[in-house]
Tab-separated table of C-alpha atoms and ligand atoms in Angstrom:
chain	number	residue	atom	x	y	z
A	415	MET	CA	142.770	187.537	112.791
A	416	LYS	CA	146.202	186.343	113.840
A	417	LEU	CA	147.002	182.711	113.117
A	418	ASP	CA	150.069	181.207	114.757
A	419	ASP	CA	149.557	177.471	114.910
A	420	PRO	CA	151.097	175.898	111.762
A	421	LEU	CA	148.356	173.291	111.326
A	422	THR	CA	145.630	175.946	111.588
A	423	ARG	CA	147.427	178.105	109.017
A	424	TYR	CA	147.710	175.169	106.636
A	425	VAL	CA	144.045	174.232	107.023
A	426	VAL	CA	142.989	177.841	106.421
A	427	ARG	CA	145.083	177.940	103.242
A	428	LEU	CA	143.252	174.948	101.882
A	429	GLY	CA	139.961	176.530	102.891
A	430	ASP	CA	140.907	179.794	101.172
A	431	ASP	CA	141.735	178.026	97.889
A	432	ALA	CA	138.377	176.263	97.948
A	433	LEU	CA	136.294	179.285	98.974
A	434	ILE	CA	137.752	181.686	96.420
A	435	MET	CA	137.545	179.106	93.637
A	436	GLY	CA	133.976	178.316	94.627
A	437	HIS	CA	133.023	181.986	94.673
A	438	ARG	CA	134.473	182.624	91.227
A	439	LEU	CA	132.478	179.674	89.885
A	440	SER	CA	129.317	180.875	91.599
A	441	GLU	CA	129.572	184.131	89.630
A	442	TRP	CA	128.476	182.127	86.583
A	443	MET	CA	125.053	181.384	88.028
A	444	SER	CA	122.460	182.464	85.453
A	445	ARG	CA	125.231	183.551	83.072
A	446	ALA	CA	126.465	180.230	81.642
A	447	PRO	CA	126.047	179.509	77.911
A	448	PHE	CA	123.176	177.049	78.420
A	449	LEU	CA	121.047	175.628	81.214
A	450	GLU	CA	122.816	172.295	81.838
A	451	GLU	CA	126.143	174.085	82.005
A	452	ASP	CA	124.731	176.707	84.347
A	453	ILE	CA	123.652	173.909	86.693
A	454	ALA	CA	126.978	172.113	86.360
A	455	LEU	CA	129.008	175.232	87.190
A	456	SER	CA	126.783	175.925	90.202
A	457	ASN	CA	127.215	172.334	91.362
A	458	VAL	CA	130.994	172.495	91.145
A	459	ALA	CA	130.873	175.850	92.959
A	460	LEU	CA	128.842	174.158	95.687
A	461	ASP	CA	131.418	171.374	95.992
A	462	PHE	CA	134.199	173.916	96.475
A	463	VAL	CA	132.282	176.050	98.970
A	464	GLY	CA	131.380	172.862	100.839
A	465	ARG	CA	135.036	171.901	100.905
A	466	ALA	CA	135.922	175.366	102.231
A	467	ARG	CA	133.348	174.991	104.997
A	468	LEU	CA	134.893	171.710	106.193
A	469	PHE	CA	138.384	173.210	106.273
A	470	TYR	CA	137.173	176.364	108.061
A	471	GLN	CA	135.102	174.362	110.541
A	472	TYR	CA	138.175	172.324	111.360
A	473	ALA	CA	140.327	175.471	111.696
A	474	ALA	CA	137.686	176.990	113.991
A	475	GLU	CA	137.732	173.845	116.099
A	476	LEU	CA	141.534	174.046	116.342
A	477	MET	CA	141.361	177.687	117.423
A	478	GLY	CA	138.496	177.303	119.882
A	479	GLY	CA	136.759	180.257	121.501
A	480	GLU	CA	134.382	182.436	119.501
A	481	VAL	CA	135.852	181.638	116.107
A	482	THR	CA	133.488	179.966	113.613
A	483	GLU	CA	133.735	179.001	109.950
A	484	ASP	CA	132.146	182.364	109.096
A	485	SER	CA	134.927	184.246	110.876
A	486	PHE	CA	137.356	183.001	108.239
A	487	ALA	CA	135.109	183.764	105.296
A	488	TYR	CA	133.681	187.114	106.358
A	489	GLN	CA	135.915	188.717	108.950
A	490	ARG	CA	139.331	188.720	107.361
A	491	ASP	CA	140.874	191.316	105.103
A	492	VAL	CA	142.505	190.676	101.793
A	493	ARG	CA	146.018	190.391	103.265
A	494	ASP	CA	144.812	187.611	105.590
A	495	PHE	CA	143.685	185.419	102.707
A	496	THR	CA	146.306	182.900	101.646
A	497	ASN	CA	144.738	181.318	98.556
A	498	LEU	CA	146.611	180.617	95.341
A	499	LEU	CA	146.476	183.560	92.925
A	500	LEU	CA	145.183	181.172	90.254
A	501	CYS	CA	141.926	180.824	92.191
A	502	GLU	CA	141.209	184.544	92.492
A	503	LEU	CA	141.697	185.653	88.877
A	504	PRO	CA	138.455	187.135	87.465
A	505	ARG	CA	136.312	184.570	85.732
A	506	GLY	CA	136.943	186.001	82.244
A	507	ASP	CA	135.097	184.305	79.406
A	508	PHE	CA	133.818	180.738	79.499
A	509	ALA	CA	137.078	179.399	78.016
A	510	PHE	CA	139.110	181.163	80.694
A	511	THR	CA	136.969	179.766	83.505
A	512	LEU	CA	137.149	176.216	82.122
A	513	CYS	CA	140.909	176.395	81.435
A	514	ARG	CA	141.529	177.627	84.978
A	515	GLN	CA	139.294	174.858	86.259
A	516	PHE	CA	141.087	172.205	84.248
A	517	LEU	CA	144.546	173.352	85.379
A	518	TYR	CA	143.341	173.332	88.976
A	519	ASP	CA	141.410	170.038	88.788
A	520	ALA	CA	144.446	168.301	87.270
A	521	PHE	CA	146.249	169.283	90.464
A	522	SER	CA	143.358	168.882	92.888
A	523	LEU	CA	142.812	165.181	92.172
A	524	PRO	CA	146.354	163.968	92.967
A	525	PHE	CA	146.497	166.476	95.824
A	526	THR	CA	143.367	165.191	97.554
A	527	GLN	CA	144.519	161.622	96.924
A	528	ALA	CA	147.817	162.377	98.639
A	529	LEU	CA	146.107	164.239	101.485
A	530	CYS	CA	144.069	161.090	102.227
A	531	GLN	CA	147.362	159.744	103.646
A	532	SER	CA	147.784	162.670	106.041
A	533	ALA	CA	148.760	161.808	109.600
A	534	ASP	CA	146.046	164.254	110.658
A	535	PRO	CA	142.830	162.191	110.730
A	536	GLN	CA	140.461	165.115	110.092
A	537	LEU	CA	142.453	166.356	107.077
A	538	ALA	CA	142.515	162.789	105.758
A	539	ALA	CA	138.737	162.487	106.243
A	540	ILE	CA	138.026	165.755	104.408
A	541	ALA	CA	140.367	164.675	101.610
A	542	ALA	CA	138.625	161.309	101.268
A	543	LYS	CA	135.357	163.156	100.587
A	544	ALA	CA	136.923	165.752	98.290
A	545	GLU	CA	138.877	163.192	96.275
A	546	LYS	CA	135.741	161.491	94.977
A	547	GLU	CA	134.302	164.803	93.800
A	548	SER	CA	137.606	165.815	92.235
A	549	GLN	CA	137.375	162.850	89.891
A	550	TYR	CA	134.077	164.180	88.550
A	551	HIS	CA	135.468	167.700	88.320
A	552	LEU	CA	138.517	166.651	86.329
A	553	ARG	CA	136.540	164.453	83.975
A	554	ARG	CA	134.197	167.318	83.224
A	555	SER	CA	136.838	170.045	82.806
A	556	ARG	CA	138.926	167.708	80.628
A	557	ASP	CA	135.885	167.085	78.400
A	558	TRP	CA	135.459	170.828	78.025
A	559	MET	CA	139.101	171.274	77.043
A	560	LEU	CA	138.605	168.752	74.237
A	561	ARG	CA	135.331	170.333	73.179
A	562	LEU	CA	136.613	173.899	73.160
A	563	GLY	CA	140.180	173.244	72.007
A	564	ASP	CA	139.152	170.919	69.225
A	565	GLY	CA	135.979	172.918	68.487
A	566	THR	CA	135.660	176.029	66.326
A	567	ALA	CA	138.496	178.365	65.387
A	568	GLU	CA	137.157	180.873	67.890
A	569	SER	CA	136.801	178.447	70.809
A	570	HIS	CA	140.296	177.125	70.069
A	571	GLU	CA	141.779	180.623	70.028
A	572	ARG	CA	139.998	181.668	73.219
A	573	CYS	CA	141.239	178.522	74.939
A	574	GLN	CA	144.819	178.968	73.834
A	575	ASN	CA	144.767	182.637	74.920
A	576	ALA	CA	143.394	181.670	78.315
A	577	LEU	CA	146.114	179.064	78.805
A	578	GLU	CA	148.804	181.611	77.897
A	579	GLN	CA	147.416	184.045	80.488
A	580	LEU	CA	147.015	181.402	83.184
A	581	TRP	CA	150.325	179.632	82.805
A	582	ILE	CA	152.439	182.027	84.906
A	583	TYR	CA	150.108	181.381	87.843
A	584	THR	CA	150.638	177.619	87.835
A	585	ASP	CA	154.103	177.611	89.428
A	586	GLU	CA	152.663	178.783	92.708
A	587	ILE	CA	150.666	175.569	93.038
A	588	PHE	CA	153.887	173.616	93.499
A	589	GLU	CA	155.681	176.042	95.790
A	590	CYS	CA	156.332	174.883	99.329
A	591	ASP	CA	157.382	177.285	102.068
A	592	GLU	CA	158.744	176.529	105.521
A	593	LEU	CA	155.261	176.003	106.916
A	594	VAL	CA	154.511	173.264	104.391
A	595	ASP	CA	157.968	171.716	104.697
A	596	ASP	CA	157.602	171.346	108.469
A	597	LEU	CA	154.149	169.820	108.120
A	598	VAL	CA	155.351	167.514	105.343
A	599	ALA	CA	158.091	166.289	107.676
A	600	ALA	CA	155.396	165.590	110.267
A	601	GLY	CA	153.408	163.594	107.714
A	602	VAL	CA	150.510	166.063	107.843
A	603	ALA	CA	150.844	168.152	104.668
A	604	VAL	CA	151.327	167.199	101.033
A	605	ASP	CA	154.604	168.035	99.309
A	606	THR	CA	153.096	169.595	96.187
A	607	ARG	CA	156.512	169.610	94.440
A	608	SER	CA	156.139	165.859	94.123
A	609	LEU	CA	152.847	166.303	92.227
A	610	ARG	CA	154.221	168.537	89.492
A	611	SER	CA	155.208	165.775	87.079
A	612	VAL	CA	151.888	163.944	87.272
A	613	TRP	CA	150.069	167.283	86.852
A	614	LEU	CA	152.150	168.184	83.804
A	615	GLU	CA	151.521	164.756	82.347
A	616	THR	CA	147.739	165.150	82.647
A	617	VAL	CA	147.855	168.696	81.276
A	618	THR	CA	150.130	167.804	78.346
A	619	GLU	CA	148.119	164.740	77.378
A	620	THR	CA	144.828	166.640	77.445
A	621	LEU	CA	146.076	169.736	75.645
A	622	HIS	CA	147.575	167.613	72.881
A	623	ALA	CA	144.317	165.707	72.487
A	624	ALA	CA	142.528	169.059	72.366
A	625	THR	CA	144.909	170.351	69.627
A	626	LEU	CA	146.146	173.010	72.064
A	627	VAL	CA	149.733	173.923	72.815
A	628	VAL	CA	151.310	173.730	76.266
A	629	PRO	CA	152.446	177.326	76.914
A	630	GLU	CA	156.127	178.204	77.259
A	631	ALA	CA	157.205	179.154	80.770
A	632	GLN	CA	157.396	182.965	81.010
A	633	GLY	CA	158.284	183.282	84.660
A	634	ALA	CA	156.003	182.890	87.635
A	635	VAL	CA	153.762	185.110	89.726
A	636	THR	CA	153.467	184.093	93.364
A	637	GLY	CA	152.588	185.665	96.696
A	638	GLY	CA	149.137	184.338	97.501
A	639	ARG	CA	150.380	182.186	100.381
A	640	ASP	CA	151.870	185.327	101.968
A	641	GLY	CA	148.729	187.377	101.496
A	642	ILE	CA	150.081	189.316	98.499
A	643	HIS	CA	147.208	189.347	96.029
A	644	THR	CA	146.014	190.790	92.765
A	645	ASP	CA	143.637	193.769	92.970
A	646	ASP	CA	140.843	191.448	91.954
A	647	LEU	CA	140.655	189.613	95.263
A	648	GLY	CA	139.759	192.834	97.083
A	649	PHE	CA	136.761	193.349	94.799
A	650	LEU	CA	135.698	189.752	95.228
A	651	LEU	CA	135.802	190.075	99.022
A	652	ALA	CA	133.987	193.428	98.928
A	653	GLU	CA	131.067	191.678	97.293
A	654	MET	CA	131.252	188.416	99.225
A	655	GLN	CA	131.651	190.042	102.648
A	656	PHE	CA	129.318	193.019	102.174
A	657	MET	CA	126.375	191.767	104.238
A	658	GLN	CA	128.486	190.700	107.230
A	659	ARG	CA	130.476	193.923	107.098
A	660	ALA	CA	127.368	196.112	106.904
A	661	TYR	CA	125.355	194.094	109.430
A	662	PRO	CA	127.845	192.237	111.650
A	663	GLY	CA	126.511	188.938	112.969
A	664	LEU	CA	123.565	188.973	110.560
A	665	LYS	CA	121.780	185.617	110.312
A	666	TRP	CA	119.160	184.327	107.890
B	217	MET	CA	137.554	145.632	93.370
B	218	ASN	CA	134.040	146.031	92.086
B	219	ARG	CA	131.513	145.073	94.708
B	220	ALA	CA	128.405	146.255	92.910
B	221	LYS	CA	128.382	144.050	89.794
B	222	ALA	CA	124.795	143.164	88.975
B	223	ASP	CA	125.618	139.624	87.941
B	224	CYS	CA	127.146	138.436	91.184
B	225	ILE	CA	125.851	138.061	94.715
B	226	PRO	CA	125.924	141.532	96.261
B	227	LEU	CA	128.468	141.820	99.031
B	228	LEU	CA	127.840	144.243	101.843
B	229	PRO	CA	130.736	146.687	102.268
B	230	VAL	CA	132.332	146.369	105.717
B	231	GLU	CA	131.348	149.902	106.751
B	232	GLU	CA	127.731	149.180	105.889
B	233	LEU	CA	127.846	145.894	107.754
B	234	ALA	CA	129.182	147.711	110.810
B	235	ARG	CA	126.405	150.308	110.544
B	236	ARG	CA	123.687	147.656	110.420
B	237	ARG	CA	125.224	145.912	113.353
B	238	ARG	CA	125.124	149.179	115.310
B	239	ARG	CA	121.405	149.343	114.633
B	240	HIS	CA	120.653	145.711	115.432
B	241	GLU	CA	122.653	145.747	118.647
B	242	SER	CA	121.452	149.196	119.670
B	243	SER	CA	119.740	149.712	123.015
B	244	VAL	CA	117.642	152.475	121.452
B	245	GLY	CA	115.946	150.483	118.714
B	246	ASP	CA	112.760	152.533	119.129
B	247	ILE	CA	114.612	155.708	118.123
B	248	TRP	CA	115.994	154.047	114.980
B	249	THR	CA	112.430	153.002	114.148
B	250	LEU	CA	111.110	156.497	114.833
B	251	LEU	CA	113.646	157.968	112.424
B	252	ASP	CA	112.687	155.504	109.682
B	253	ASP	CA	109.959	158.061	108.896
B	254	VAL	CA	112.475	160.804	108.113
B	255	MET	CA	113.032	160.862	104.370
B	256	ASP	CA	115.737	162.294	102.173
B	257	PRO	CA	114.322	165.737	101.237
B	258	GLU	CA	115.423	165.306	97.622
B	259	ILE	CA	114.397	161.664	97.115
B	260	PRO	CA	111.512	161.495	99.608
B	261	VAL	CA	110.929	157.760	99.179
B	262	ILE	CA	114.062	156.591	100.976
B	263	SER	CA	114.824	157.266	104.613
B	264	LEU	CA	117.996	158.750	106.053
B	265	TYR	CA	118.810	155.250	107.270
B	266	GLU	CA	118.338	153.670	103.834
B	267	LEU	CA	120.390	156.442	102.270
B	268	GLY	CA	123.234	155.674	104.668
B	269	VAL	CA	123.332	159.195	106.094
B	270	LEU	CA	122.134	158.107	109.545
B	271	GLN	CA	125.205	156.406	110.952
B	272	ASP	CA	124.571	155.953	114.661
B	273	ILE	CA	122.249	156.805	117.524
B	274	SER	CA	123.073	156.823	121.204
B	275	ARG	CA	121.425	158.121	124.334
B	276	ASP	CA	122.914	159.836	127.337
B	277	GLY	CA	120.281	160.592	129.957
B	278	ASP	CA	117.684	162.818	128.301
B	279	THR	CA	119.925	163.614	125.349
B	280	VAL	CA	119.746	161.731	122.071
B	281	LYS	CA	122.920	161.881	120.014
B	282	LEU	CA	122.774	161.355	116.255
B	283	VAL	CA	125.734	160.746	113.992
B	284	LEU	CA	125.161	161.803	110.385
B	285	THR	CA	127.491	161.622	107.407
B	286	PRO	CA	127.095	163.867	104.344
B	287	THR	CA	126.625	162.357	100.884
B	288	TYR	CA	128.310	165.188	99.016
B	289	ILE	CA	130.503	167.784	100.717
B	290	GLY	CA	128.494	170.677	99.366
B	291	CYS	CA	125.129	168.995	99.833
B	292	PRO	CA	122.765	171.665	101.200
B	293	ALA	CA	120.251	168.950	102.097
B	294	LEU	CA	122.279	167.786	105.104
B	295	GLY	CA	121.065	170.803	107.095
B	296	ILE	CA	117.462	169.977	106.202
B	297	MET	CA	117.979	166.306	107.090
B	298	GLU	CA	119.263	167.387	110.486
B	299	GLU	CA	116.261	169.694	111.043
B	300	ASP	CA	113.814	166.987	109.953
B	301	ALA	CA	115.437	164.438	112.261
B	302	ARG	CA	115.286	166.883	115.176
B	303	ALA	CA	111.622	167.637	114.458
B	304	ALA	CA	110.760	163.918	114.360
B	305	LEU	CA	112.559	163.316	117.652
B	306	THR	CA	110.883	166.294	119.308
B	307	ALA	CA	107.492	165.034	118.150
B	308	GLY	CA	108.415	161.613	119.524
B	309	GLY	CA	109.143	163.068	122.953
B	310	TYR	CA	112.910	163.464	122.718
B	311	ALA	CA	113.545	167.189	123.136
B	312	GLN	CA	117.294	167.142	123.753
B	313	VAL	CA	119.175	166.269	120.570
B	314	THR	CA	122.785	166.702	119.571
B	315	VAL	CA	124.040	165.969	116.075
B	316	GLU	CA	127.563	165.066	115.123
B	317	THR	CA	128.673	165.186	111.485
B	318	ARG	CA	131.170	162.426	110.819
B	319	LEU	CA	133.158	162.367	107.567
B	320	ALA	CA	134.921	159.025	107.869
B	321	PRO	CA	134.217	156.494	106.523
B	322	ALA	CA	133.312	158.541	103.471
B	323	TRP	CA	129.788	157.911	102.188
B	324	THR	CA	129.531	155.851	99.025
B	325	THR	CA	126.713	154.765	96.733
B	326	ALA	CA	127.907	151.191	97.361
B	327	TRP	CA	125.986	151.418	100.658
B	328	LEU	CA	122.621	151.735	98.899
B	329	THR	CA	120.659	148.522	99.310
B	330	PRO	CA	118.844	146.838	96.397
B	331	GLU	CA	115.628	147.837	98.177
B	332	ALA	CA	116.670	151.503	98.297
B	333	ARG	CA	117.710	151.346	94.625
B	334	ARG	CA	114.343	149.905	93.665
B	335	LYS	CA	112.462	152.649	95.526
B	336	MET	CA	114.607	155.303	93.885
B	337	ALA	CA	113.972	153.874	90.424
B	338	GLU	CA	110.216	153.875	91.080
B	339	TYR	CA	110.519	157.513	92.072
B	340	GLY	CA	112.259	158.197	88.739
B	341	VAL	CA	115.868	158.399	89.860
B	342	ALA	CA	118.184	155.751	88.450
B	343	SER	CA	120.938	154.469	90.693
B	344	PRO	CA	124.489	153.812	89.607
B	345	GLU	CA	124.978	150.248	88.371
B	346	ALA	CA	128.197	148.670	87.231
B	347	GLY	CA	126.471	147.262	84.156
B	348	GLY	CA	125.358	150.654	82.805
B	349	THR	CA	122.477	153.006	83.449
B	350	THR	CA	118.946	151.875	82.667
B	351	CYS	CA	115.959	154.164	82.119
B	352	PRO	CA	113.695	154.249	85.209
B	353	GLN	CA	110.673	154.875	82.958
B	354	CYS	CA	110.902	152.086	80.377
B	355	GLY	CA	113.835	149.983	81.522
B	356	SER	CA	115.861	150.449	78.354
B	357	ALA	CA	119.631	150.219	78.682
B	358	ASN	CA	120.000	152.517	75.684
B	359	THR	CA	120.679	155.769	77.543
B	360	GLU	CA	123.062	158.706	77.200
B	361	VAL	CA	124.460	161.339	79.510
B	362	ILE	CA	123.269	164.936	79.055
B	363	SER	CA	125.248	166.458	81.912
B	364	GLU	CA	127.322	164.908	84.679
B	365	PHE	CA	126.041	167.590	87.022
B	366	GLY	CA	122.278	167.447	87.385
B	367	SER	CA	119.538	169.039	89.462
B	368	THR	CA	121.366	168.432	92.748
B	369	ALA	CA	124.980	167.830	93.731
B	370	CYS	CA	124.452	164.072	93.910
B	371	LYS	CA	122.795	163.537	90.530
B	372	SER	CA	123.680	163.461	86.841
B	373	LEU	CA	121.217	164.150	84.047
B	374	PHE	CA	120.615	161.371	81.481
B	375	ARG	CA	118.284	160.845	78.550
B	376	CYS	CA	116.679	157.609	77.401
B	377	VAL	CA	117.259	156.971	73.711
B	378	ALA	CA	114.324	154.520	73.586
B	379	CYS	CA	111.557	156.637	75.166
B	380	TYR	CA	113.226	160.079	74.972
B	381	GLU	CA	112.531	160.837	78.648
B	382	PRO	CA	115.243	162.729	80.511
B	383	PHE	CA	115.945	161.354	83.991
B	384	ASP	CA	118.172	161.838	87.031
B	385	VAL	CA	120.875	159.351	87.959
B	386	PHE	CA	122.416	159.121	91.403
B	387	LYS	CA	126.136	159.621	90.800
B	388	ALA	CA	128.425	156.737	91.635
B	389	LEU	CA	130.589	157.932	94.476
C	2163	ZN	ZN1	113.123	155.065	78.611
């Protein structure tokens, strides 16, 4: 699927972040450490998939013709996906999933708040819905950081290891390319560079309270916005898209 | 600004006021009434109107147009609400129905009326109150959160310290 219109490309990016994050969370269904947590992870997954649907529906509307929300989810190859690499990393252990979630939620809240001011009314409307949920998400993932970081020696170590592995993927969140810059100038997109300091403040405050250490910068891995992904995304899509690939147009 | 404080006269949010006005000034009052029988599939004691999901109804020739707004983005019940509303309209003689999903203004628990909150509590689901969460079984204010993410996207799971019953709470949104 070839996307030319800048607004459509931006909307699809936001949809891709939400869908891939939601799918990774959904992999925990029936595997979480205890029942309440299983339900909570599934609920957050549902919020993200719901968010993806709104972005994809809007992108489909912008494109017109035969394109639907499902076209974006099921009929694109790995190089067409433009999500952040952070979202696609395998779920790892429970600490890894929650650390990833915390790092993302700490960004997602100020991001959705800023997107509420978008000059594009539909993006602003989606953001106004997502922002309220993001507050719940961040509160919960922050609680888990405190519980795991300031928990047992093992939970602390697993958390710290996860943060060290995740840290090089956080730079990409605040990268802006020409597409974003043009849309920022038009008042449509959010300049994520401006959110870095508030994100780092939240992360630093929480990690300190959780007796964890903010990792040292070791460089940055990027490429997701250009469709350059880790091997893991291909496997994720193979599973997620299987039914539509095997039985195109299948409905249930 | 906190509009939902229990100890002051409840103020109707402007969006909710506008919605009620749309109903009262509507030329299709009978359709609003017809849809009062369509309940939230997850809390089947309050209607789509009381929940705030049913935002507007209009009629163009033979076609009835509904405007719905989702509670939570990922709420799978919205699809069921739409189906139930269509079924009720079909049964009431309105076969042509279109449904628009409108996101703005974003749904909030502040739109729930005291009447809707009372019905929910009787059903066993506590509603968000500024003064703290009370147990829908025994009325005790001595309650604690078990999980912020409960049986559905819109509910948290609480426990009553007085009577030990676990119960759902509609999340403040
Ligand atoms: Zn009780």
